[in-house]
Coordinates of C-alpha atoms (C1' of nucleotides) in Angstrom, one line a residue:
Chain A
X11 CA -8.6 -4.4 6.5
X12 CA -9.6 -2.9 3.2
X13 CA -10.7 0.3 5.0
X14 CA -7.4 0.5 6.8
X15 CA -5.5 0.0 3.6
X16 CA -7.5 2.8 2.1
X17 CA -5.9 5.0 4.7
X18 CA -2.3 3.8 4.9
X19 CA -1.9 1.6 1.8
X20 CA -0.1 3.8 -0.6
X21 CA 3.5 4.4 -1.5
X22 CA 4.0 7.3 0.8
X23 CA 1.7 7.4 3.7
X24 CA 3.6 4.8 5.8
X25 CA 6.9 6.5 5.1
X26 CA 5.5 9.8 6.2
X27 CA 4.2 8.2 9.3
X28 CA 7.6 6.6 10.0
X29 CA 9.1 10.1 9.9
X30 CA 6.5 11.1 12.4
X31 CA 7.7 8.3 14.7
X32 CA 11.2 9.5 14.2
X33 CA 10.1 13.0 15.4
X34 CA 9.8 14.8 12.1
X35 CA 7.0 17.3 12.5
X36 CA 7.2 19.9 9.7
X37 CA 6.5 20.1 6.0
X38 CA 10.1 20.7 4.9
X39 CA 11.3 18.0 7.3
X40 CA 9.1 15.4 5.6
X41 CA 9.9 16.6 2.2
X42 CA 13.7 16.6 2.5
X43 CA 13.7 13.4 4.4
X44 CA 11.6 11.5 2.0
X45 CA 12.1 13.2 -1.4
X46 CA 8.4 13.1 -1.9
X47 CA 7.0 15.7 -4.2
X48 CA 5.6 18.7 -2.4
X49 CA 2.3 18.3 -4.0
X50 CA 1.8 14.7 -2.8
X51 CA 3.1 15.5 0.6
X52 CA 0.5 18.3 1.1
X53 CA -2.2 15.9 -0.1
X54 CA -1.1 13.1 2.2
X55 CA -0.8 15.3 5.3
X56 CA -4.2 16.7 4.6
X57 CA -5.6 13.2 4.3
X58 CA -3.9 12.1 7.5
X59 CA -5.3 15.1 9.4
X60 CA -8.8 14.3 8.0
X61 CA -8.4 10.8 9.2
X62 CA -7.5 11.9 12.7
X63 CA -4.1 10.3 12.5
X64 CA -2.2 13.5 12.6
X65 CA -3.1 16.8 14.3
X66 CA -2.1 20.1 12.7
X67 CA -1.1 22.6 15.3
X68 CA 0.4 26.1 15.0
X69 CA 3.8 26.6 16.3
X70 CA 4.1 30.3 15.3
X71 CA 1.9 33.1 14.1
X72 CA 3.0 35.4 11.3
X73 CA 3.7 33.7 9.1
X74 CA 1.3 31.0 10.2
X75 CA 3.2 27.8 10.5
X76 CA 2.0 24.4 11.7
X77 CA 3.4 21.1 12.6
X78 CA 2.0 17.7 12.3
X79 CA 2.0 15.4 15.3
X80 CA 0.6 12.0 15.8
X81 CA -2.7 11.6 17.6
X82 CA -3.4 8.5 19.7
X83 CA -4.9 6.9 16.7
X84 CA -1.7 7.6 14.9
X85 CA 0.5 6.4 17.7
X86 CA -1.5 3.2 17.6
X87 CA -0.1 2.5 14.2
X88 CA 3.2 1.8 15.9
X89 CA 2.9 -2.0 15.8
X90 CA 2.2 -1.9 12.1
X91 CA 5.4 0.1 11.6
X92 CA 7.4 -2.2 13.7
X93 CA 6.0 -5.3 12.1
X94 CA 7.0 -3.9 8.7
X95 CA 10.4 -2.8 9.8
X96 CA 11.0 -6.2 11.3
X97 CA 10.0 -8.1 8.3
X98 CA 12.3 -5.9 6.2
X99 CA 15.1 -6.5 8.7
X100 CA 14.7 -10.2 8.2
X101 CA 14.0 -10.4 4.5
X102 CA 15.2 -7.2 2.8
X103 CA 18.4 -6.1 4.3
X104 CA 21.6 -6.1 2.2
X105 CA 25.0 -7.3 3.4
X106 CA 25.5 -4.2 5.5
X107 CA 22.8 -5.2 8.0
X108 CA 19.9 -3.3 9.6
X109 CA 19.8 0.5 9.0
X110 CA 18.1 1.1 12.4
X111 CA 18.1 -0.7 15.7
X112 CA 15.5 -0.3 18.4
X113 CA 16.2 -0.1 22.1
X114 CA 13.6 -0.7 24.7
X115 CA 13.9 1.9 27.4
X116 CA 12.4 -0.3 30.0
X117 CA 14.9 -3.1 29.7
X118 CA 17.7 -1.2 28.0
X119 CA 18.2 -3.8 25.3
X120 CA 18.0 -3.7 21.5
X121 CA 15.1 -5.8 20.6
X122 CA 12.9 -7.4 17.9
X123 CA 9.2 -6.9 18.1
X124 CA 7.3 -10.2 18.8
X125 CA 3.6 -10.6 18.3
X126 CA 1.9 -12.6 21.0
X127 CA -1.6 -13.7 21.9
X128 CA -3.3 -11.3 24.3
X129 CA -4.8 -14.2 26.2
X130 CA -2.0 -16.6 26.7
X131 CA 1.1 -14.6 25.8
X132 CA 2.4 -17.1 23.4
X133 CA 4.0 -15.9 20.1
X134 CA 1.6 -16.1 17.2
X135 CA 2.0 -17.7 13.8
X136 CA -0.4 -17.9 11.0
X137 CA -1.3 -21.6 11.3
X138 CA -2.0 -21.4 15.0
X139 CA -4.8 -19.1 14.4
X140 CA -8.3 -19.9 13.4
X141 CA -10.3 -17.1 11.8
X142 CA -14.1 -17.0 12.2
X143 CA -16.8 -14.4 11.6
X144 CA -17.4 -11.7 14.1
X145 CA -20.5 -9.5 14.8
X146 CA -19.7 -7.2 11.9
X147 CA -19.2 -10.1 9.5
X148 CA -20.2 -9.6 5.9
X149 CA -23.1 -11.7 4.8
X150 CA -21.5 -13.3 1.7
X151 CA -18.0 -14.5 2.6
X152 CA -15.5 -13.6 1.6
X153 CA -16.6 -10.5 -0.2
X154 CA -20.0 -9.3 -1.3
X155 CA -18.9 -6.0 -2.7
X156 CA -16.9 -8.0 -5.2
X157 CA -20.0 -9.2 -6.8
X158 CA -20.9 -5.7 -8.0
X159 CA -18.1 -6.4 -10.4
X160 CA -20.9 -7.1 -12.9
X161 CA -21.5 -10.6 -11.6
X162 CA -19.5 -12.7 -13.9
X163 CA -21.4 -15.8 -12.8
X164 CA -24.9 -16.5 -14.3
X165 CA -26.3 -15.6 -10.9
X166 CA -29.5 -17.6 -11.4
Chain B
X17 CA 11.1 0.1 5.3
X18 CA 11.0 1.9 2.0
X19 CA 12.1 -1.3 0.3
X20 CA 9.4 -3.3 2.1
X21 CA 6.8 -0.8 1.1
X22 CA 8.0 -1.2 -2.4
X23 CA 6.8 -4.8 -2.2
X24 CA 3.6 -4.6 -0.1
X25 CA 2.7 -0.9 -0.2
X26 CA 0.0 -0.6 -2.7
X27 CA -3.7 -0.8 -2.8
X28 CA -4.0 -4.5 -3.6
X29 CA -1.0 -6.5 -2.5
X30 CA -1.9 -6.7 1.2
X31 CA -5.5 -7.6 0.3
X32 CA -4.2 -10.4 -1.9
X33 CA -2.0 -11.6 0.8
X34 CA -4.8 -11.5 3.3
X35 CA -6.7 -13.9 1.0
X36 CA -3.7 -16.1 1.0
X37 CA -3.8 -16.3 4.8
X38 CA -7.5 -17.1 4.5
X39 CA -6.6 -20.1 2.3
X40 CA -7.4 -18.6 -1.1
X41 CA -5.0 -20.1 -3.6
X42 CA -6.4 -19.6 -7.1
X43 CA -6.7 -16.8 -9.6
X44 CA -10.5 -16.9 -9.7
X45 CA -10.6 -17.1 -6.0
X46 CA -8.7 -13.9 -5.5
X47 CA -10.5 -12.2 -8.3
X48 CA -14.0 -12.9 -7.0
X49 CA -13.1 -12.4 -3.4
X50 CA -11.5 -9.0 -4.0
X51 CA -13.1 -7.6 -7.1
X52 CA -9.6 -6.6 -8.3
X53 CA -9.2 -6.3 -12.1
X54 CA -7.8 -9.4 -13.7
X55 CA -5.0 -7.5 -15.2
X56 CA -3.8 -6.1 -11.9
X57 CA -4.2 -9.4 -10.2
X58 CA -2.0 -11.2 -12.7
X59 CA 0.6 -8.4 -12.3
X60 CA 0.5 -8.6 -8.5
X61 CA 0.7 -12.3 -8.4
X62 CA 3.7 -12.3 -10.7
X63 CA 5.4 -9.7 -8.6
X64 CA 4.8 -11.6 -5.4
X65 CA 6.2 -14.7 -7.0
X66 CA 9.3 -12.8 -8.2
X67 CA 9.7 -11.5 -4.6
X68 CA 9.6 -15.0 -3.2
X69 CA 6.5 -14.3 -1.2
X70 CA 4.3 -16.7 -3.1
X71 CA 5.2 -19.9 -4.9
X72 CA 3.3 -20.9 -8.0
X73 CA 2.7 -24.6 -8.1
X74 CA 0.8 -26.7 -10.6
X75 CA -2.3 -28.5 -9.3
X76 CA -3.2 -30.1 -12.7
X77 CA -1.8 -30.6 -16.1
X78 CA -3.9 -30.0 -19.3
X79 CA -5.0 -27.4 -19.1
X80 CA -2.0 -26.2 -17.0
X81 CA -3.3 -24.7 -13.8
X82 CA -1.4 -23.3 -10.9
X83 CA -2.1 -22.2 -7.4
X84 CA -0.4 -19.6 -5.3
X85 CA 0.8 -20.5 -1.8
X86 CA 2.7 -18.5 0.7
X87 CA 6.4 -19.2 1.2
X88 CA 8.0 -18.8 4.6
X89 CA 8.9 -15.3 3.6
X90 CA 5.2 -14.8 2.9
X91 CA 4.1 -16.4 6.1
X92 CA 6.4 -14.1 8.0
X93 CA 4.1 -11.2 6.9
X94 CA 1.6 -12.5 9.3
X95 CA 2.4 -10.0 12.1
X96 CA 2.0 -7.1 9.6
X97 CA -1.4 -8.4 8.6
X98 CA -2.5 -8.9 12.2
X99 CA -1.2 -5.5 13.2
X100 CA -3.2 -3.9 10.4
X101 CA -6.3 -5.8 11.1
X102 CA -6.1 -5.0 14.8
X103 CA -5.7 -1.3 14.2
X104 CA -8.7 -1.4 12.0
X105 CA -10.6 -3.3 14.7
X106 CA -9.9 -0.5 17.1
X107 CA -10.2 2.5 14.9
X108 CA -12.2 1.7 11.8
X109 CA -15.1 -0.6 12.7
X110 CA -18.6 0.5 12.3
X111 CA -21.4 0.0 14.9
X112 CA -21.7 -3.7 13.9
X113 CA -18.3 -4.6 15.3
X114 CA -15.4 -6.6 14.0
X115 CA -15.9 -8.6 10.8
X116 CA -13.5 -11.3 11.8
X117 CA -12.4 -12.8 15.1
X118 CA -9.2 -14.7 15.6
X119 CA -9.0 -17.7 17.8
X120 CA -5.6 -19.0 19.1
X121 CA -5.6 -22.8 18.7
X122 CA -3.1 -23.2 21.5
X123 CA -5.2 -21.6 24.2
X124 CA -8.6 -21.7 22.5
X125 CA -9.5 -18.1 23.1
X126 CA -10.4 -15.2 20.8
X127 CA -7.5 -12.9 21.1
X128 CA -5.9 -9.6 20.1
X129 CA -2.4 -9.5 18.8
X130 CA 0.0 -7.7 21.2
X131 CA 3.5 -6.6 20.2
X132 CA 6.1 -7.2 22.9
X133 CA 9.8 -6.8 23.4
X134 CA 11.8 -9.9 22.4
X135 CA 14.1 -9.2 25.3
X136 CA 11.9 -8.6 28.3
X137 CA 8.4 -9.5 27.0
X138 CA 6.8 -6.3 27.9
X139 CA 4.3 -4.7 25.5
X140 CA 5.7 -2.0 23.3
X141 CA 4.7 1.5 22.6
X142 CA 6.3 4.2 20.5
X143 CA 7.6 6.4 23.3
X144 CA 9.3 3.5 25.1
X145 CA 11.5 2.8 22.2
X146 CA 14.7 4.6 21.3
X147 CA 15.8 4.3 17.7
X148 CA 19.5 4.4 16.8
X149 CA 21.6 3.7 13.7
X150 CA 22.5 0.1 13.0
X151 CA 25.3 -1.4 10.9
X152 CA 23.5 -0.7 7.6
X153 CA 22.7 2.9 8.6
X154 CA 22.5 5.5 5.8
X155 CA 25.3 8.0 6.0
X156 CA 23.2 11.2 6.0
X157 CA 20.2 10.7 8.3
X158 CA 17.5 10.5 7.8
X159 CA 17.7 10.2 4.0
X160 CA 20.6 10.9 1.7
X161 CA 18.9 9.9 -1.5
X162 CA 16.3 12.6 -0.9
X163 CA 18.8 15.4 -1.0
X164 CA 20.0 14.9 -4.5
X165 CA 16.7 15.8 -6.1
X166 CA 17.6 13.7 -9.1
X167 CA 18.6 10.2 -8.0
X168 CA 15.5 8.4 -9.2
X169 CA 16.8 5.0 -7.9
X170 CA 15.1 3.6 -4.9
X171 CA 18.3 3.4 -2.9
X172 CA 19.1 0.4 -5.1
Chain C
dT19 C1' 16.0 45.9 -1.4
dT20 C1' 17.2 41.5 -1.8
dT21 C1' 17.7 36.9 0.1
dG22 C1' 16.2 32.9 2.4
dA23 C1' 13.2 29.8 5.1
dC24 C1' 8.8 27.8 5.2
dG25 C1' 4.6 25.9 3.6
dG26 C1' 2.3 25.3 0.3
dT27 C1' -0.2 25.5 -5.0
dT28 C1' -0.2 25.0 -9.9
dC29 C1' 1.2 23.1 -14.2
dT30 C1' 2.5 19.3 -17.6
dA31 C1' 4.2 14.7 -18.6
dT32 C1' 4.4 10.0 -17.2
dT33 C1' 2.9 5.9 -14.9
dT34 C1' -0.8 3.2 -12.7
dT35 C1' -5.2 1.5 -12.3
dA36 C1' -10.0 0.6 -13.7
dG37 C1' -13.1 -1.6 -16.7
dA38 C1' -14.3 -4.3 -20.1
dA39 C1' -13.6 -7.5 -23.7
dC40 C1' -10.9 -11.1 -25.7
dT41 C1' -7.9 -15.6 -25.9
dA42 C1' -6.9 -20.4 -24.9
dT43 C1' -7.5 -25.2 -23.1
dA44 C1' -10.2 -28.9 -22.0
dG45 C1' -14.1 -31.5 -19.8
dA46 C1' -19.2 -31.9 -19.8
dA47 C1' -23.6 -31.3 -21.8
dT48 C1' -26.8 -31.2 -25.8
Chain D
dA2 C1' -20.0 -31.9 -33.6
dT3 C1' -21.2 -28.0 -31.4
dT4 C1' -21.9 -25.4 -27.5
dC5 C1' -21.3 -24.3 -22.6
dT6 C1' -18.7 -23.7 -18.6
dA7 C1' -14.5 -23.3 -15.7
dT8 C1' -10.0 -21.6 -15.2
dA9 C1' -6.2 -18.4 -16.0
dG10 C1' -4.8 -15.2 -18.2
dT11 C1' -3.8 -11.0 -22.0
dT12 C1' -5.1 -6.9 -24.4
dC13 C1' -7.2 -2.6 -25.1
dT14 C1' -8.8 2.4 -23.8
dA15 C1' -10.0 5.8 -20.5
dA16 C1' -9.5 7.6 -16.1
dA17 C1' -6.8 8.6 -12.0
dA18 C1' -2.6 9.1 -9.4
dT19 C1' 2.2 10.4 -9.3
dA20 C1' 6.6 12.7 -10.6
dG21 C1' 9.1 16.8 -11.5
dA22 C1' 9.5 21.3 -11.7
dA23 C1' 8.2 26.0 -11.2
dC24 C1' 5.7 29.4 -8.9
dC25 C1' 3.4 32.2 -4.8
dG26 C1' 3.0 34.6 -0.3
dT27 C1' 4.6 35.8 4.4
dC28 C1' 7.9 37.3 7.2
dA29 C1' 12.8 38.0 9.3
dA30 C1' 17.4 39.0 8.6
dA31 C1' 21.3 40.9 5.7

DNA sequence: TTTGACGGTTCTATTTTAGAACTATAGAAT
DNA sequence: ATTCTATAGTTCTAAAATAGAACCGTCAAA
């Protein structure tokens, strides 16, 4: 999770990605949609390309122009987006209501995203889930790296 | 979404919240688990309390000590957490595998979170969803505030 | 020949964050 | 009685990130 947050956990990246999902593809498009500074936008796009979340592809020669489109890795961020949007819809909307609705093409209805268990299909909530170490577990739960913080304990 | 990101969209807040879901409740617990500076931790906890995501409750008098627990609003962030963790599990793990597994108490199995349509129950993906303006839609899609290059307010 | 669109880069000023030390309360140990 | 430890912060300075604005280069159209 820390690694993932290193990629998407800043003030702009998720907003840029949202624009991608809303079909924005070009520098000016992102800039005017978000009001992000051009400097930061260029930085973030570069980073997202490096991370393999966006691909930068030319749409014209002379002058060279590129557009940014989501890779599969980027498309896979969709549940994160939807989860964030949904939480905002529940907890952050003003009296006017939701700014955006989502319609599921398959069934034709406006929907909310629901997170379910892949094994039994039941909706999930925090207390129904038990977390336990996996194969890549860190040796010193919950965080060994934290101890490089100069080991505030006497560390016998 | 911008408003939600204003709350959880920084380098530490989501990590703090993850610790909350992992049952960490106290200042030192967060600090040693994450290695966050004490200054920022205090800031973030205050902010989360102000936002109604955590509640600060005393667990002893003299010296006064408090612990931080998730409100319902905070618990509702669970799908966001799970979506992030799951994306990381797919795209960011090293050869060792997932650091954490999640077991669903109801069915007893280790699971992945799946996001489905609330109306038909089918799994969702970006291209199956059509986005359209809702009652709280902004007048100048996609972002009016961005056009007036002044307007520092976060769409207050 | 100038203007405008596009996609950046460069600069300075402000804000955030990191890192470390310091404060305060109180029980336990010496 | 004094020191140690645990807990939960606060304060300070330096480093990094971000905001805001201007500038640059290519090309097409006016």
